[in-house]
Amino acid sequence: MGSKRDPIGDMKQFLVAALTVVTAMSSVWANLGAASDRIDDLYGNLDQRQLRDDGTVSVLYHKDRYLYLVIFVNDRSVSESYSHINGTDLSEKEIAKFLKINAAGGAWIPVNTSKERRFKRSDDRAEATYGSSSGRRALTVRELRGKDAQRDQ
């Protein structure tokens, strides 16, 4: 006689495997709202840290082929810019990946502008732009708070 499979046991194994994959994938990237220690661990070598006049802290990291410029307020990321170290354009796939990790359960909606590519998150709590930043092409994702969140409505 053949052995019977335990469907509940199979489902448990599947759920454990799926949870492991999701946890591993989420730990590969940080995103808006992440604490500085998490970003320090994930974004690689710290190149520059600067206290800005407005009390925020900007930190430049490099890892693999990317530069990450992160603005922190109260030890929490409120703006992140992603670019290639060599200054080349990000691919559509890379832009989609960085937007996805900053979606926070929402969807990114393209907004037509004449100057640069712009995206608005469906929850109106973040926006993204792809254009020139400090002499290089970068995708910048930032939280919208207060007046900024109401600006486009």
mmCIF file of C-alpha atoms in Angstrom:
data_model
loop_
_atom_site.group_PDB
_atom_site.id
_atom_site.type_symbol
_atom_site.label_atom_id
_atom_site.label_comp_id
_atom_site.label_asym_id
_atom_site.label_seq_id
_atom_site.Cartn_x
_atom_site.Cartn_y
_atom_site.Cartn_z
ATOM 1 C CA MET A 1 0.000 0.000 0.000
ATOM 2 C CA GLY A 2 1.128 3.544 -0.698
ATOM 3 C CA SER A 3 1.778 6.048 2.005
ATOM 4 C CA LYS A 4 -0.795 8.717 2.638
ATOM 5 C CA ARG A 5 0.267 12.340 2.579
ATOM 6 C CA ASP A 6 -0.672 14.605 5.443
ATOM 7 C CA PRO A 7 -2.256 17.689 3.812
ATOM 8 C CA ILE A 8 -2.080 19.699 7.047
ATOM 9 C CA GLY A 9 1.586 18.850 7.500
ATOM 10 C CA ASP A 10 2.261 19.821 3.883
ATOM 11 C CA MET A 11 0.465 23.140 4.399
ATOM 12 C CA LYS A 12 2.502 23.848 7.548
ATOM 13 C CA GLN A 13 5.744 23.135 5.683
ATOM 14 C CA PHE A 14 4.677 25.403 2.851
ATOM 15 C CA LEU A 15 3.766 28.241 5.244
ATOM 16 C CA VAL A 16 7.082 27.941 7.083
ATOM 17 C CA ALA A 17 8.982 28.003 3.785
ATOM 18 C CA ALA A 18 6.961 30.984 2.485
ATOM 19 C CA LEU A 19 7.449 32.910 5.729
ATOM 20 C CA THR A 20 11.180 32.236 5.606
ATOM 21 C CA VAL A 21 11.423 33.565 2.037
ATOM 22 C CA VAL A 22 9.356 36.677 2.812
ATOM 23 C CA THR A 23 11.401 37.416 5.930
ATOM 24 C CA ALA A 24 14.667 36.971 4.037
ATOM 25 C CA MET A 25 13.507 39.194 1.178
ATOM 26 C CA SER A 26 12.296 41.952 3.474
ATOM 27 C CA SER A 27 15.594 42.017 5.322
ATOM 28 C CA VAL A 28 17.594 42.602 2.128
ATOM 29 C CA TRP A 29 16.322 46.161 1.687
ATOM 30 C CA ALA A 30 15.501 48.951 4.057
ATOM 31 C CA ASN A 31 12.906 51.577 3.223
ATOM 32 C CA LEU A 32 11.308 54.808 4.328
ATOM 33 C CA GLY A 33 10.699 54.769 8.048
ATOM 34 C CA ALA A 34 13.532 52.357 8.826
ATOM 35 C CA ALA A 35 15.825 53.115 11.760
ATOM 36 C CA SER A 36 19.410 54.186 11.105
ATOM 37 C CA ASP A 37 20.930 51.028 12.606
ATOM 38 C CA ARG A 38 18.940 48.836 10.186
ATOM 39 C CA ILE A 39 19.957 50.997 7.245
ATOM 40 C CA ASP A 40 23.601 51.018 8.407
ATOM 41 C CA ASP A 41 23.527 47.201 8.412
ATOM 42 C CA LEU A 42 21.912 46.873 4.978
ATOM 43 C CA TYR A 43 23.272 49.721 2.872
ATOM 44 C CA GLY A 44 26.952 48.939 3.193
ATOM 45 C CA ASN A 45 29.875 51.274 3.594
ATOM 46 C CA LEU A 46 29.183 54.671 5.099
ATOM 47 C CA ASP A 47 30.941 57.305 2.972
ATOM 48 C CA GLN A 48 29.731 60.521 4.564
ATOM 49 C CA ARG A 49 27.545 61.679 7.455
ATOM 50 C CA GLN A 50 26.465 65.303 7.772
ATOM 51 C CA LEU A 51 24.324 67.182 10.270
ATOM 52 C CA ARG A 52 22.277 69.636 8.236
ATOM 53 C CA ASP A 53 21.108 73.117 9.263
ATOM 54 C CA ASP A 54 17.505 71.938 9.638
ATOM 55 C CA GLY A 55 18.486 69.301 12.237
ATOM 56 C CA THR A 56 18.249 66.354 9.871
ATOM 57 C CA VAL A 57 21.173 64.035 9.209
ATOM 58 C CA SER A 58 22.195 63.009 5.687
ATOM 59 C CA VAL A 59 24.194 59.825 5.246
ATOM 60 C CA LEU A 60 25.765 58.572 2.025
ATOM 61 C CA TYR A 61 26.333 54.816 1.704
ATOM 62 C CA HIS A 62 27.697 52.683 -1.098
ATOM 63 C CA LYS A 63 27.088 48.995 -1.611
ATOM 64 C CA ASP A 64 27.729 46.965 -4.709
ATOM 65 C CA ARG A 65 26.939 49.248 -7.671
ATOM 66 C CA TYR A 66 24.633 51.663 -5.821
ATOM 67 C CA LEU A 67 24.892 54.867 -3.842
ATOM 68 C CA TYR A 68 22.223 55.452 -1.194
ATOM 69 C CA LEU A 69 21.700 58.957 0.166
ATOM 70 C CA VAL A 70 19.434 58.758 3.211
ATOM 71 C CA ILE A 71 17.969 61.662 5.200
ATOM 72 C CA PHE A 72 17.132 60.880 8.813
ATOM 73 C CA VAL A 73 14.807 62.725 11.185
ATOM 74 C CA ASN A 74 14.820 61.463 14.763
ATOM 75 C CA ASP A 75 16.863 58.413 13.682
ATOM 76 C CA ARG A 76 14.256 57.418 11.061
ATOM 77 C CA SER A 77 14.605 57.513 7.281
ATOM 78 C CA VAL A 78 12.345 60.126 5.659
ATOM 79 C CA SER A 79 14.051 60.369 2.257
ATOM 80 C CA GLU A 80 16.166 57.948 0.241
ATOM 81 C CA SER A 81 17.928 58.488 -3.085
ATOM 82 C CA TYR A 82 19.202 55.585 -5.158
ATOM 83 C CA SER A 83 21.758 55.904 -7.955
ATOM 84 C CA HIS A 84 24.542 53.983 -9.673
ATOM 85 C CA ILE A 85 28.062 54.595 -8.409
ATOM 86 C CA ASN A 86 29.249 55.187 -11.980
ATOM 87 C CA GLY A 87 26.486 57.747 -12.667
ATOM 88 C CA THR A 88 24.621 55.746 -15.319
ATOM 89 C CA ASP A 89 20.823 55.701 -15.438
ATOM 90 C CA LEU A 90 18.848 53.237 -13.364
ATOM 91 C CA SER A 91 17.015 50.672 -15.470
ATOM 92 C CA GLU A 92 13.222 50.415 -15.453
ATOM 93 C CA LYS A 93 13.589 47.202 -13.462
ATOM 94 C CA GLU A 94 15.752 48.930 -10.832
ATOM 95 C CA ILE A 95 13.320 51.852 -10.536
ATOM 96 C CA ALA A 96 10.437 49.407 -10.111
ATOM 97 C CA LYS A 97 12.384 47.485 -7.443
ATOM 98 C CA PHE A 98 13.166 50.599 -5.385
ATOM 99 C CA LEU A 99 9.576 51.814 -5.669
ATOM 100 C CA LYS A 100 8.267 48.411 -4.617
ATOM 101 C CA ILE A 101 10.348 48.291 -1.440
ATOM 102 C CA ASN A 102 8.947 51.694 -0.516
ATOM 103 C CA ALA A 103 5.313 50.934 -1.365
ATOM 104 C CA ALA A 104 4.237 50.258 2.261
ATOM 105 C CA GLY A 105 1.244 48.301 0.997
ATOM 106 C CA GLY A 106 0.250 50.996 -1.491
ATOM 107 C CA ALA A 107 0.795 51.365 -5.207
ATOM 108 C CA TRP A 108 2.929 53.909 -7.053
ATOM 109 C CA ILE A 109 1.036 56.021 -9.566
ATOM 110 C CA PRO A 110 2.961 57.848 -12.316
ATOM 111 C CA VAL A 111 2.344 61.607 -12.384
ATOM 112 C CA ASN A 112 2.963 63.418 -15.660
ATOM 113 C CA THR A 113 5.391 66.310 -15.465
ATOM 114 C CA SER A 114 7.452 67.931 -18.165
ATOM 115 C CA LYS A 115 10.775 67.994 -16.282
ATOM 116 C CA GLU A 116 11.219 64.627 -14.585
ATOM 117 C CA ARG A 117 9.528 61.337 -13.912
ATOM 118 C CA ARG A 118 7.364 61.546 -10.829
ATOM 119 C CA PHE A 119 5.354 59.044 -8.845
ATOM 120 C CA LYS A 120 2.824 59.405 -6.061
ATOM 121 C CA ARG A 121 2.040 56.642 -3.587
ATOM 122 C CA SER A 122 -1.650 55.710 -3.456
ATOM 123 C CA ASP A 123 -1.864 56.469 0.284
ATOM 124 C CA ASP A 124 -0.596 60.053 -0.345
ATOM 125 C CA ARG A 125 2.155 59.539 2.259
ATOM 126 C CA ALA A 126 5.140 59.452 -0.122
ATOM 127 C CA GLU A 127 6.322 60.644 -3.501
ATOM 128 C CA ALA A 128 9.184 59.690 -5.775
ATOM 129 C CA THR A 129 11.049 61.497 -8.515
ATOM 130 C CA TYR A 130 13.582 60.240 -11.016
ATOM 131 C CA GLY A 131 15.853 62.950 -12.303
ATOM 132 C CA SER A 132 19.172 64.684 -11.766
ATOM 133 C CA SER A 133 20.300 65.025 -8.187
ATOM 134 C CA SER A 134 23.729 66.379 -7.294
ATOM 135 C CA GLY A 135 24.954 65.850 -10.838
ATOM 136 C CA ARG A 136 23.760 62.265 -11.217
ATOM 137 C CA ARG A 137 20.520 60.532 -12.176
ATOM 138 C CA ALA A 138 18.767 59.239 -9.062
ATOM 139 C CA LEU A 139 15.427 57.976 -7.845
ATOM 140 C CA THR A 140 14.450 59.892 -4.710
ATOM 141 C CA VAL A 141 11.651 58.607 -2.516
ATOM 142 C CA ARG A 142 10.436 60.804 0.329
ATOM 143 C CA GLU A 143 7.728 60.852 2.929
ATOM 144 C CA LEU A 144 5.061 63.505 2.691
ATOM 145 C CA ARG A 145 3.943 65.077 5.944
ATOM 146 C CA GLY A 146 1.499 67.849 6.787
ATOM 147 C CA LYS A 147 1.269 70.433 4.013
ATOM 148 C CA ASP A 148 3.305 68.258 1.600
ATOM 149 C CA ALA A 149 0.762 65.434 1.837
ATOM 150 C CA GLN A 150 -2.083 67.824 0.985
ATOM 151 C CA ARG A 151 -0.188 69.642 -1.784
ATOM 152 C CA ASP A 152 -1.195 67.395 -4.676
ATOM 153 C CA GLN A 153 -4.812 66.835 -3.714
#
